[in-house]
PDB file of C-alpha atoms in Angstrom:
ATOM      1  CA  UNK A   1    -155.115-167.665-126.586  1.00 68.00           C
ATOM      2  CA  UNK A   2    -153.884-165.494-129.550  1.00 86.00           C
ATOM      3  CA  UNK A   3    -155.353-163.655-132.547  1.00 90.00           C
ATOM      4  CA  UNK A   4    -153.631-163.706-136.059  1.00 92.00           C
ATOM      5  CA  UNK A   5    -154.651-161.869-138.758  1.00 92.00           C
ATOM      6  CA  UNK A   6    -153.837-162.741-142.787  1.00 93.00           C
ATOM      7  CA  UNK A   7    -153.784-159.453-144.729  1.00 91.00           C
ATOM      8  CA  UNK A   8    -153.636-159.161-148.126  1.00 89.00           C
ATOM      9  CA  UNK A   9    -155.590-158.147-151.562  1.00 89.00           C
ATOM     10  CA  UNK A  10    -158.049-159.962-153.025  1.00 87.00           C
ATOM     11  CA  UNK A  11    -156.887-163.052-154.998  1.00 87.00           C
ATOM     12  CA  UNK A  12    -153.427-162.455-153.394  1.00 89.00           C
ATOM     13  CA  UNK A  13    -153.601-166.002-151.920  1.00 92.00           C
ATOM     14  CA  UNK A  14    -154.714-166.071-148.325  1.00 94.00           C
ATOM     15  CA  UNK A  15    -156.690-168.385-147.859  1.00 94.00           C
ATOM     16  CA  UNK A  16    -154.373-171.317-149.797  1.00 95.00           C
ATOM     17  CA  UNK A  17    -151.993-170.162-147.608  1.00 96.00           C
ATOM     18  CA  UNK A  18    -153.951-170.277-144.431  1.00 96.00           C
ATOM     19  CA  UNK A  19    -155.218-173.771-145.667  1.00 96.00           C
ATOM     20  CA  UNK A  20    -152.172-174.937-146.409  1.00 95.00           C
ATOM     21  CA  UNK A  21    -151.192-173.847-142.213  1.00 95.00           C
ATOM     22  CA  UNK A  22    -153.769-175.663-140.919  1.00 95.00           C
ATOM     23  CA  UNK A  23    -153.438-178.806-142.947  1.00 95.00           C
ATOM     24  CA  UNK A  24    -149.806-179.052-141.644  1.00 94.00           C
ATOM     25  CA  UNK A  25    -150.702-178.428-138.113  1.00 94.00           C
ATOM     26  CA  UNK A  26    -153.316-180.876-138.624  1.00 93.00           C
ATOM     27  CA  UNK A  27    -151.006-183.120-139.311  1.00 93.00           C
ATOM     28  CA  UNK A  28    -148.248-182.472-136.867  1.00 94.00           C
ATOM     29  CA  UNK A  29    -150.968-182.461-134.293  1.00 92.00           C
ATOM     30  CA  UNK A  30    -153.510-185.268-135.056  1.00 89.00           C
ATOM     31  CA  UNK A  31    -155.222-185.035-131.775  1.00 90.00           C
ATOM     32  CA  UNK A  32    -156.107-181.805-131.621  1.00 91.00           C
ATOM     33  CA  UNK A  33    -158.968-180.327-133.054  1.00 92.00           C
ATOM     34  CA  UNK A  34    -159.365-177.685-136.361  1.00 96.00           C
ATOM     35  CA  UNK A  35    -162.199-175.427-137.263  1.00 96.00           C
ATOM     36  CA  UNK A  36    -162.404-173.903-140.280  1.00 97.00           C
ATOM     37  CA  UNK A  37    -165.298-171.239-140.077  1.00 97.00           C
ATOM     38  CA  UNK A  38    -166.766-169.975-143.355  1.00 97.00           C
ATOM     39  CA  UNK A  39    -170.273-168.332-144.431  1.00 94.00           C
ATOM     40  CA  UNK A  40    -172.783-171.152-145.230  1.00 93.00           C
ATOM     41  CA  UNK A  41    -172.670-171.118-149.312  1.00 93.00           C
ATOM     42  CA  UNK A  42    -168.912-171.740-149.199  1.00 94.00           C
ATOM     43  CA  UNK A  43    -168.934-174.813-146.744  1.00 94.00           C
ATOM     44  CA  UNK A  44    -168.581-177.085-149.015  1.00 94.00           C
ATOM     45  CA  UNK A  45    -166.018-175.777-151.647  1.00 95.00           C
ATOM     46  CA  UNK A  46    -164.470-175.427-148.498  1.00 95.00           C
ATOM     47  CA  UNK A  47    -164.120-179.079-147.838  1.00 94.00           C
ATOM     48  CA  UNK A  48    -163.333-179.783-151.071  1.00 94.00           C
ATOM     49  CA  UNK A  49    -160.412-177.306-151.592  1.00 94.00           C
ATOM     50  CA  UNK A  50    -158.683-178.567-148.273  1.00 95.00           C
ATOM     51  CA  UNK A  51    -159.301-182.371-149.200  1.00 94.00           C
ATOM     52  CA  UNK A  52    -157.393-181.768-152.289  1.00 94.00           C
ATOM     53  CA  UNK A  53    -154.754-179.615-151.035  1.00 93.00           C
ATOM     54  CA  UNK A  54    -153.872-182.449-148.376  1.00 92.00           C
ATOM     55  CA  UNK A  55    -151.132-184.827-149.060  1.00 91.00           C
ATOM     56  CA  UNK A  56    -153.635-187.908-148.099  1.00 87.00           C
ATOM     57  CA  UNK A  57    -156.946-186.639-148.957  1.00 85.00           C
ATOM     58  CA  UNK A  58    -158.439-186.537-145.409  1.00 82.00           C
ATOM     59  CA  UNK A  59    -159.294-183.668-143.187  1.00 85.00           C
ATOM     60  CA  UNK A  60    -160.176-186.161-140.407  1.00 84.00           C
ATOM     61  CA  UNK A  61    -159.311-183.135-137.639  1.00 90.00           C
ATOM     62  CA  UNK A  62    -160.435-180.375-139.568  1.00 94.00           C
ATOM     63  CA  UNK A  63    -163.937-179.422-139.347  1.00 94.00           C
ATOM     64  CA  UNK A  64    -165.241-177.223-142.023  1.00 96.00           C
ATOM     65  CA  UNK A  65    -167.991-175.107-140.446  1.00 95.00           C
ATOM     66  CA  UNK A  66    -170.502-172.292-140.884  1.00 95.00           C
ATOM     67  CA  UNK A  67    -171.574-170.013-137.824  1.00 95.00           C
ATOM     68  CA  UNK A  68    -175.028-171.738-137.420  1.00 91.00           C
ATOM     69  CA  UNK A  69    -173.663-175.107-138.346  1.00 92.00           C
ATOM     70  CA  UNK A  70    -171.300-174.724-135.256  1.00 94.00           C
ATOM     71  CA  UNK A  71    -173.870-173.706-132.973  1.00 92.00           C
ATOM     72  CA  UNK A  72    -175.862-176.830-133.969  1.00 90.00           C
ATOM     73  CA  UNK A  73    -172.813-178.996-133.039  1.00 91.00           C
ATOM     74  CA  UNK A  74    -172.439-177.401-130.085  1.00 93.00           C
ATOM     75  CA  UNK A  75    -175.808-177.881-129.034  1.00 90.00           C
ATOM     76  CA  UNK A  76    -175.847-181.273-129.574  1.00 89.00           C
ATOM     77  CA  UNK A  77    -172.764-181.706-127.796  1.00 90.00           C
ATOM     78  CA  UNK A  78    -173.587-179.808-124.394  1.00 87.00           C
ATOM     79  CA  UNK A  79    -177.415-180.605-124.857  1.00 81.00           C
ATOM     80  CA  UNK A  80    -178.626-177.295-125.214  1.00 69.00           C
ATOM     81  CA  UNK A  81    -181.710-175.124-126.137  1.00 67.00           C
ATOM     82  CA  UNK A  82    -184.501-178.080-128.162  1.00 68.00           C
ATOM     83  CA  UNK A  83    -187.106-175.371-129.434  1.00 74.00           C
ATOM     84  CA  UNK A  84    -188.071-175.181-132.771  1.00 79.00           C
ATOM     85  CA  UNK A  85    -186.369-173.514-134.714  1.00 82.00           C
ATOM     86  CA  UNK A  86    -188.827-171.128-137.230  1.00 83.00           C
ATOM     87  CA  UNK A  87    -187.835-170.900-140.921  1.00 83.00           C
ATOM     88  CA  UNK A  88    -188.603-167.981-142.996  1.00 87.00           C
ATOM     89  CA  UNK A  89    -192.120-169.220-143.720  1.00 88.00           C
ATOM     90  CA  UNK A  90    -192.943-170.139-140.334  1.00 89.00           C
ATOM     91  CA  UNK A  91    -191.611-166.049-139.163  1.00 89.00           C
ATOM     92  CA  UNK A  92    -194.182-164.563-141.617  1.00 89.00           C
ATOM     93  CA  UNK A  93    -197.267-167.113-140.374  1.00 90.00           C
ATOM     94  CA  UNK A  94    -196.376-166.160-136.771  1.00 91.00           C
ATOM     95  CA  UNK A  95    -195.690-162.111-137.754  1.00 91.00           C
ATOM     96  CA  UNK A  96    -198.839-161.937-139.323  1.00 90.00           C
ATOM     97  CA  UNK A  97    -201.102-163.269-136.409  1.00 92.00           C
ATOM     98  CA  UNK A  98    -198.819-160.734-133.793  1.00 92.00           C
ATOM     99  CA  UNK A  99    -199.900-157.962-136.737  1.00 91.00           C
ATOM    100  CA  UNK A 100    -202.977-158.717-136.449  1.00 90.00           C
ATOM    101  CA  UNK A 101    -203.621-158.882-132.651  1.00 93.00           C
ATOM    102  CA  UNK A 102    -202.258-155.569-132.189  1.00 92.00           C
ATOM    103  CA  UNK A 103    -203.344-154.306-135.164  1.00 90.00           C
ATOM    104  CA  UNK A 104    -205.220-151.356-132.597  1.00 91.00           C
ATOM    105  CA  UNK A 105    -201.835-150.449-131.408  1.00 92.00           C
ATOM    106  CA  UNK A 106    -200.288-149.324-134.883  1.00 90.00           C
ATOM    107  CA  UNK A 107    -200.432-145.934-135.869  1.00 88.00           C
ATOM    108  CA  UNK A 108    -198.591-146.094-139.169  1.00 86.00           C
ATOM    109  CA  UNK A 109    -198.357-149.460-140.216  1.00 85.00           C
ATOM    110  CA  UNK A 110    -201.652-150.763-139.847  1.00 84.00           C
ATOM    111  CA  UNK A 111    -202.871-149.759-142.902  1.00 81.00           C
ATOM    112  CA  UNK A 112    -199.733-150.863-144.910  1.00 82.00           C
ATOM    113  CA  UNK A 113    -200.475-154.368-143.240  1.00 79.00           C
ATOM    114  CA  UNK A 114    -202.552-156.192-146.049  1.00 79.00           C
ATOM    115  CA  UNK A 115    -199.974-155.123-148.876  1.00 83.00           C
ATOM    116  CA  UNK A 116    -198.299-157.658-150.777  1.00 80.00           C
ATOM    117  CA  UNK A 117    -195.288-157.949-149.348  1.00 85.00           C
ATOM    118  CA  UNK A 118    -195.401-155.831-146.050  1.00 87.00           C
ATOM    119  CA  UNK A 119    -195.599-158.475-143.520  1.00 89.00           C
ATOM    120  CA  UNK A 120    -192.414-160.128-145.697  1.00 89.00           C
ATOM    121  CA  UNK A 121    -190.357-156.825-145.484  1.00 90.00           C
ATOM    122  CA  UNK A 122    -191.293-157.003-141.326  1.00 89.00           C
ATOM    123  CA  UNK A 123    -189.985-160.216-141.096  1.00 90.00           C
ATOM    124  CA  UNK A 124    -186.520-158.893-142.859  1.00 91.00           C
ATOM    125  CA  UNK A 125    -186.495-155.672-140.096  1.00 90.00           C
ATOM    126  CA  UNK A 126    -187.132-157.782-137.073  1.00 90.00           C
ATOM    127  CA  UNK A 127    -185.160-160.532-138.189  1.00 89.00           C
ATOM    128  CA  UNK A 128    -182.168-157.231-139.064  1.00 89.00           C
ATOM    129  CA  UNK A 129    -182.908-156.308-135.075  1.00 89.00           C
ATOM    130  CA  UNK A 130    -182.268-159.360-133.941  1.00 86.00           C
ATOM    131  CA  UNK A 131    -179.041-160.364-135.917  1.00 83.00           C
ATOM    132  CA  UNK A 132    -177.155-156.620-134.752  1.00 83.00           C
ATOM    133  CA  UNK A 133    -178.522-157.770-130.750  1.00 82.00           C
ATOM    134  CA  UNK A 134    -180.947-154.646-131.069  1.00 86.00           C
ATOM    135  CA  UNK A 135    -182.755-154.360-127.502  1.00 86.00           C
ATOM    136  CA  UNK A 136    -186.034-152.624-126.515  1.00 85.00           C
ATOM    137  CA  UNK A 137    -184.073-150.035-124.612  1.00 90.00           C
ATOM    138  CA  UNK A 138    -182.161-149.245-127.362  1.00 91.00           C
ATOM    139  CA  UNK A 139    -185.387-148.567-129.431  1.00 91.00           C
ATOM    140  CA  UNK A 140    -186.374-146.421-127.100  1.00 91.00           C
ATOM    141  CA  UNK A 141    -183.598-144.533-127.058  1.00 92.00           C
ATOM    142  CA  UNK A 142    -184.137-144.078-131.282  1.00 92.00           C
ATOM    143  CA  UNK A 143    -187.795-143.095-130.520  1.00 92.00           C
ATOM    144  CA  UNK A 144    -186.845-140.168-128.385  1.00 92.00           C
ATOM    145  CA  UNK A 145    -184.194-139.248-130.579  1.00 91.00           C
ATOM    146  CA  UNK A 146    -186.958-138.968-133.324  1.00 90.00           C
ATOM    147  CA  UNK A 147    -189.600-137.109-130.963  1.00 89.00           C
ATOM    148  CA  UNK A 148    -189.037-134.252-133.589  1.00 90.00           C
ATOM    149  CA  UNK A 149    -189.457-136.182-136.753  1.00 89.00           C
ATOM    150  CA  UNK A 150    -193.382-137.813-136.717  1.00 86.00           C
ATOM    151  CA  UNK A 151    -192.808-139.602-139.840  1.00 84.00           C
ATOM    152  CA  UNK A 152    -189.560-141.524-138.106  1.00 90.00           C
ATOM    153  CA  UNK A 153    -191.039-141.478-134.391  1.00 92.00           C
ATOM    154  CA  UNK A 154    -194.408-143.313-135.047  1.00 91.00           C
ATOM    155  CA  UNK A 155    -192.405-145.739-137.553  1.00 91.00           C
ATOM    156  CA  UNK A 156    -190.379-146.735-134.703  1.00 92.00           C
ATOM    157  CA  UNK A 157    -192.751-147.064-132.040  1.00 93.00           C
ATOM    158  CA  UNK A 158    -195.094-149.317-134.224  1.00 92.00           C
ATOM    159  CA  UNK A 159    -191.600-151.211-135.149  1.00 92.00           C
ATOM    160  CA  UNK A 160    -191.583-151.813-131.774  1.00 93.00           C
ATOM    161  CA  UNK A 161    -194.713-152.952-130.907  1.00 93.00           C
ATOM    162  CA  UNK A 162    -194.453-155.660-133.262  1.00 93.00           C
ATOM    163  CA  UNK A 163    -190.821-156.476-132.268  1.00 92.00           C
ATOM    164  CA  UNK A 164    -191.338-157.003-128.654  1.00 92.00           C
ATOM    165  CA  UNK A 165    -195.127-158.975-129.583  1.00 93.00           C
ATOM    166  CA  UNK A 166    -193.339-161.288-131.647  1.00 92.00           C
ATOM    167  CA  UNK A 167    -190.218-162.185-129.091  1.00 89.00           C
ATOM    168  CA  UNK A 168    -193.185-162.779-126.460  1.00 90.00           C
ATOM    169  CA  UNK A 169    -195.342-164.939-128.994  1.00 88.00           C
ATOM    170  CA  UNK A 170    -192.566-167.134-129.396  1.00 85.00           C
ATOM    171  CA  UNK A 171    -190.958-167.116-125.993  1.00 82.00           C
ATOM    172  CA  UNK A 172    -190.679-170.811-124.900  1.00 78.00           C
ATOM    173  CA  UNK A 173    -191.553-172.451-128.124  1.00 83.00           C
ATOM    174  CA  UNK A 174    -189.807-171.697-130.930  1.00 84.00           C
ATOM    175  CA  UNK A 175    -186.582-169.669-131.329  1.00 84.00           C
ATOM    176  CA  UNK A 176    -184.944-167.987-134.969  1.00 86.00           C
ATOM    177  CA  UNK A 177    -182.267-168.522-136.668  1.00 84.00           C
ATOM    178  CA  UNK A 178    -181.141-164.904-135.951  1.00 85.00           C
ATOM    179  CA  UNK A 179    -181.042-166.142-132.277  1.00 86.00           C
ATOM    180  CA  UNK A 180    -178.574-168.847-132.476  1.00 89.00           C
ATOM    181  CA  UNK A 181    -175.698-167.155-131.947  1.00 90.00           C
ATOM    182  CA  UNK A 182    -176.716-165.609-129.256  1.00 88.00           C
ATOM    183  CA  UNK A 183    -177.479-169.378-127.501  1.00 88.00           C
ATOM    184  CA  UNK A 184    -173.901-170.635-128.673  1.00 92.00           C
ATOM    185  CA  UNK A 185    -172.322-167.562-126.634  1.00 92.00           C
ATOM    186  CA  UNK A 186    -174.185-168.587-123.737  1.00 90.00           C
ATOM    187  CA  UNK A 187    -173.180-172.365-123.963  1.00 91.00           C
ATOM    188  CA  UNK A 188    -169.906-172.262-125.397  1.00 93.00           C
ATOM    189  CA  UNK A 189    -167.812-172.600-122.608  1.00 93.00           C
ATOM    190  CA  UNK A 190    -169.389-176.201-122.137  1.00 93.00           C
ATOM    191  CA  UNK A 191    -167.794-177.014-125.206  1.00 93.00           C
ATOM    192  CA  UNK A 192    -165.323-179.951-125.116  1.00 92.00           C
ATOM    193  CA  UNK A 193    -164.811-178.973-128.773  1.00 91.00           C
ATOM    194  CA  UNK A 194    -164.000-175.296-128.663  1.00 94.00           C
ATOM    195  CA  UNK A 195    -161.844-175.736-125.348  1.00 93.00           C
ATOM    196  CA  UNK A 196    -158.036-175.486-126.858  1.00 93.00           C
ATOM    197  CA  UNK A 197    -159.270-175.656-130.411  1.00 94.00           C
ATOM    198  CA  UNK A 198    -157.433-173.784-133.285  1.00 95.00           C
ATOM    199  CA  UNK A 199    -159.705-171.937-135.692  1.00 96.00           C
ATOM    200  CA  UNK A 200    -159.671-170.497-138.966  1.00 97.00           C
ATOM    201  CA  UNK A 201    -162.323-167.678-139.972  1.00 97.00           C
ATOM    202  CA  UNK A 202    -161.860-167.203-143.972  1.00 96.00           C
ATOM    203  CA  UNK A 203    -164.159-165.121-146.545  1.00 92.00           C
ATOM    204  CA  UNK A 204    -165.718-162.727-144.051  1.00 92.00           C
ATOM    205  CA  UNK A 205    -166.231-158.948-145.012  1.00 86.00           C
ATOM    206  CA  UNK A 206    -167.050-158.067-141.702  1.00 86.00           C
ATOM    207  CA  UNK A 207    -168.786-159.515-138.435  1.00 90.00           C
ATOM    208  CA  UNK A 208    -172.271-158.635-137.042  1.00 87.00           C
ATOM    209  CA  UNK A 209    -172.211-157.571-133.486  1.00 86.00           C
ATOM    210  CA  UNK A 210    -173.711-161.138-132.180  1.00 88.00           C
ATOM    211  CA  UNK A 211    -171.007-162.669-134.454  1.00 91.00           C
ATOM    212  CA  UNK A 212    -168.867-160.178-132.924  1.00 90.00           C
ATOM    213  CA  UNK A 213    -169.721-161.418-129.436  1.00 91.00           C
ATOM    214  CA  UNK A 214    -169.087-165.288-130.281  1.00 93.00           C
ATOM    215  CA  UNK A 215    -165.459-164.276-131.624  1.00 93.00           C
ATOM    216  CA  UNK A 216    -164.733-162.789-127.975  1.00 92.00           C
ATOM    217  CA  UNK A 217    -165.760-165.279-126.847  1.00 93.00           C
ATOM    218  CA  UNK A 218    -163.782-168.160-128.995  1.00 94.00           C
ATOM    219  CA  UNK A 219    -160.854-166.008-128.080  1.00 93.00           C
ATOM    220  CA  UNK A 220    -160.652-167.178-124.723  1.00 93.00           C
ATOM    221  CA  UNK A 221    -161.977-170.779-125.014  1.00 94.00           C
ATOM    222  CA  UNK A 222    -159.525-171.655-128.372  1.00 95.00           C
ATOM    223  CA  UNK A 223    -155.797-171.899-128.525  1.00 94.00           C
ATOM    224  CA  UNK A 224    -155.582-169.813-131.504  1.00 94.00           C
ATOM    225  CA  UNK A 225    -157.588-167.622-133.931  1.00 95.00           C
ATOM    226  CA  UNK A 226    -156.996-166.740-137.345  1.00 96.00           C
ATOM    227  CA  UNK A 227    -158.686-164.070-139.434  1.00 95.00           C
ATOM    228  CA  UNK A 228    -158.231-163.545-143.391  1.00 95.00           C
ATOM    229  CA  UNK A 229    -159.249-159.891-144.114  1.00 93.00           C
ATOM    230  CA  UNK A 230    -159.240-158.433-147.961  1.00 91.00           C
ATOM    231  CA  UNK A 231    -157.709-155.245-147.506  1.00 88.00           C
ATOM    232  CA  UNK A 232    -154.687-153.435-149.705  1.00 86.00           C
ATOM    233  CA  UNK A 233    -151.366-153.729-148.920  1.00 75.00           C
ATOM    234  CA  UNK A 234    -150.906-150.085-148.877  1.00 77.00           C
ATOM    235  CA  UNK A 235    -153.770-149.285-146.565  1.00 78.00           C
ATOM    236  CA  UNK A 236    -153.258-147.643-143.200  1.00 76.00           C
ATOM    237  CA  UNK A 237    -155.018-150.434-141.261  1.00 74.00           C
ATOM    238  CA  UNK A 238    -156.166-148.601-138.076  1.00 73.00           C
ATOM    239  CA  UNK A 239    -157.289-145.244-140.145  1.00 74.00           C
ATOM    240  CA  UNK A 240    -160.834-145.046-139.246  1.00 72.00           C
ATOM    241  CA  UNK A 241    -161.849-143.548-142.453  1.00 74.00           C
ATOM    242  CA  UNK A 242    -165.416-143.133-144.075  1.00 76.00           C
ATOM    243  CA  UNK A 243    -168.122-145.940-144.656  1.00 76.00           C
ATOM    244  CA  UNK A 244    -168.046-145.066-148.033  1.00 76.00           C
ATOM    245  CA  UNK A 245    -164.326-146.019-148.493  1.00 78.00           C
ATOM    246  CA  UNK A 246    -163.308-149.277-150.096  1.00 77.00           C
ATOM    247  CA  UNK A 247    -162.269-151.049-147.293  1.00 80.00           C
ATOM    248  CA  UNK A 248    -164.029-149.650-144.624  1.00 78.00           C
ATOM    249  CA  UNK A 249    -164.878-152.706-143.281  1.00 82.00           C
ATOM    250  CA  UNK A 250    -161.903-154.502-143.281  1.00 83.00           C
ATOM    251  CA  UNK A 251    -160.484-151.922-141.479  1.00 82.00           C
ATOM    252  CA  UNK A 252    -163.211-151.773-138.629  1.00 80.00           C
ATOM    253  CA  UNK A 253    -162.978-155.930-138.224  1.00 80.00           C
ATOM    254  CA  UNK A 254    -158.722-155.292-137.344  1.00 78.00           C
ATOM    255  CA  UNK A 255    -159.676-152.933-134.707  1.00 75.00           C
ATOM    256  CA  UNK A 256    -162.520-154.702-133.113  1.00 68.00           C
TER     257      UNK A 256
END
């Protein structure tokens, strides 16, 4: 197991050179097995700037992969979790029937319920919840911290109402996409695939705690992991600095 980072400044060439690494380990080791992981819109100019980069046109051991589109290949591989999986359409439909069956339980947003839109902009906090592994106990931990703001306070408890209705509505038969990440952590280690794997993670700004908790977890299954991160040459790269600072985030991906 190791972690490698490639540092540099935007457009400075990381990622042609961290293709170029792989393709000639690729090659050097044809039976071993590449991942490239890279957010979902840039799978496929992915594929298509490593097939031309390589001498013979093939990436036969490379596989260019999102997050999600891993998990998927993992589940197929180790026969995990069949649900359904709900789409953004299918979240609302379900939302709105939780809304309404505990519509007597809302203090707040009850009456904000039958706007155009609300039940949409639910979806987007719940689904937000679920992506940074939000539990119940740690929204009860923001409610008493707001006991002494009412506006905030009944917000949150009506947040959570619907939050914890939902996961229950849904328990057993369908699962989101939020969720998947949180599955592959639990099966990767049956993953012929990952064992001794090298993998590339390119055009990332920064990691969401469940993505966070995949990456410790493909540190100890994988042979080797390598991170591109934008950040200035001239940067101090463990300064904690500011959120508001340019690279911020870069900064807080090195130190996790």
């Amino acid at each position: 197991m190791s972690l490698q980072f490639i540092l540099g400044n935007s457009g400075s060439g990381k990622s042609r050179y961290a293709y170029e690494k792989i393709i000639g380990e690729s090659m050097k080791n044809p039976e071993e097995n590449f991942l490239v992981i890279v957010p979902e819109q840039f799978t496929m100019q992915t594929q298509k700037e490593l097939v031309s980069l390589h001498p013979k046109k093939g990436i036969l051991n490379i596989d260019v992969q999102s997050f999600q589109r891993l998990a998927y290949h993992v589940f197929e591989e180790v026969g995990a979790d069949r649900r359904t999986v709900l789409e953004e359409t299918g979240k609302n439909l379900l939302l709105r029937k939780v809304a309404i069956e505990q519509q007597d339980r809302l203090r707040v947003l009850r009456g904000n319920l039958k706007k155009i839109g609300y039940i949409t902009e639910m979806k987007s906090m719940i689904s937000e919840l679920t992506q940074y592994d939000i539990t119940s106990e740690q929204l009860d931990e923001m409610i008493r911290y707001a006991e002494n703001k009412p506006g905030i306070f009944y917000k949150l408890q009506d947040i959570q109402v619907l939050y914890e209705a939902f996961r229950e509505k849904r328990k057993g038969k369908y699962i989101t996409s939020e969720e998947i990440l949180g599955l592959l952590c639990d099966v990767a280690e049956q993953s012929r695939m990952l064992q001794g794997s090298r993998i590339l993670l390119d055009g990332f700004t920064g990691f969401t705690p469940v993505q966070q908790k995949l990456l410790k977890k493909l540190l100890k299954l994988a042979d080797r992991v390598t991170v591109t991160i934008t950040i200035d040459a001239g940067e101090n790269f463990w300064k904690t600095g500011g959120m508001h600072e340019l690279f911020y985030l870069s900064r807080k991906t090195i130190r996790i």
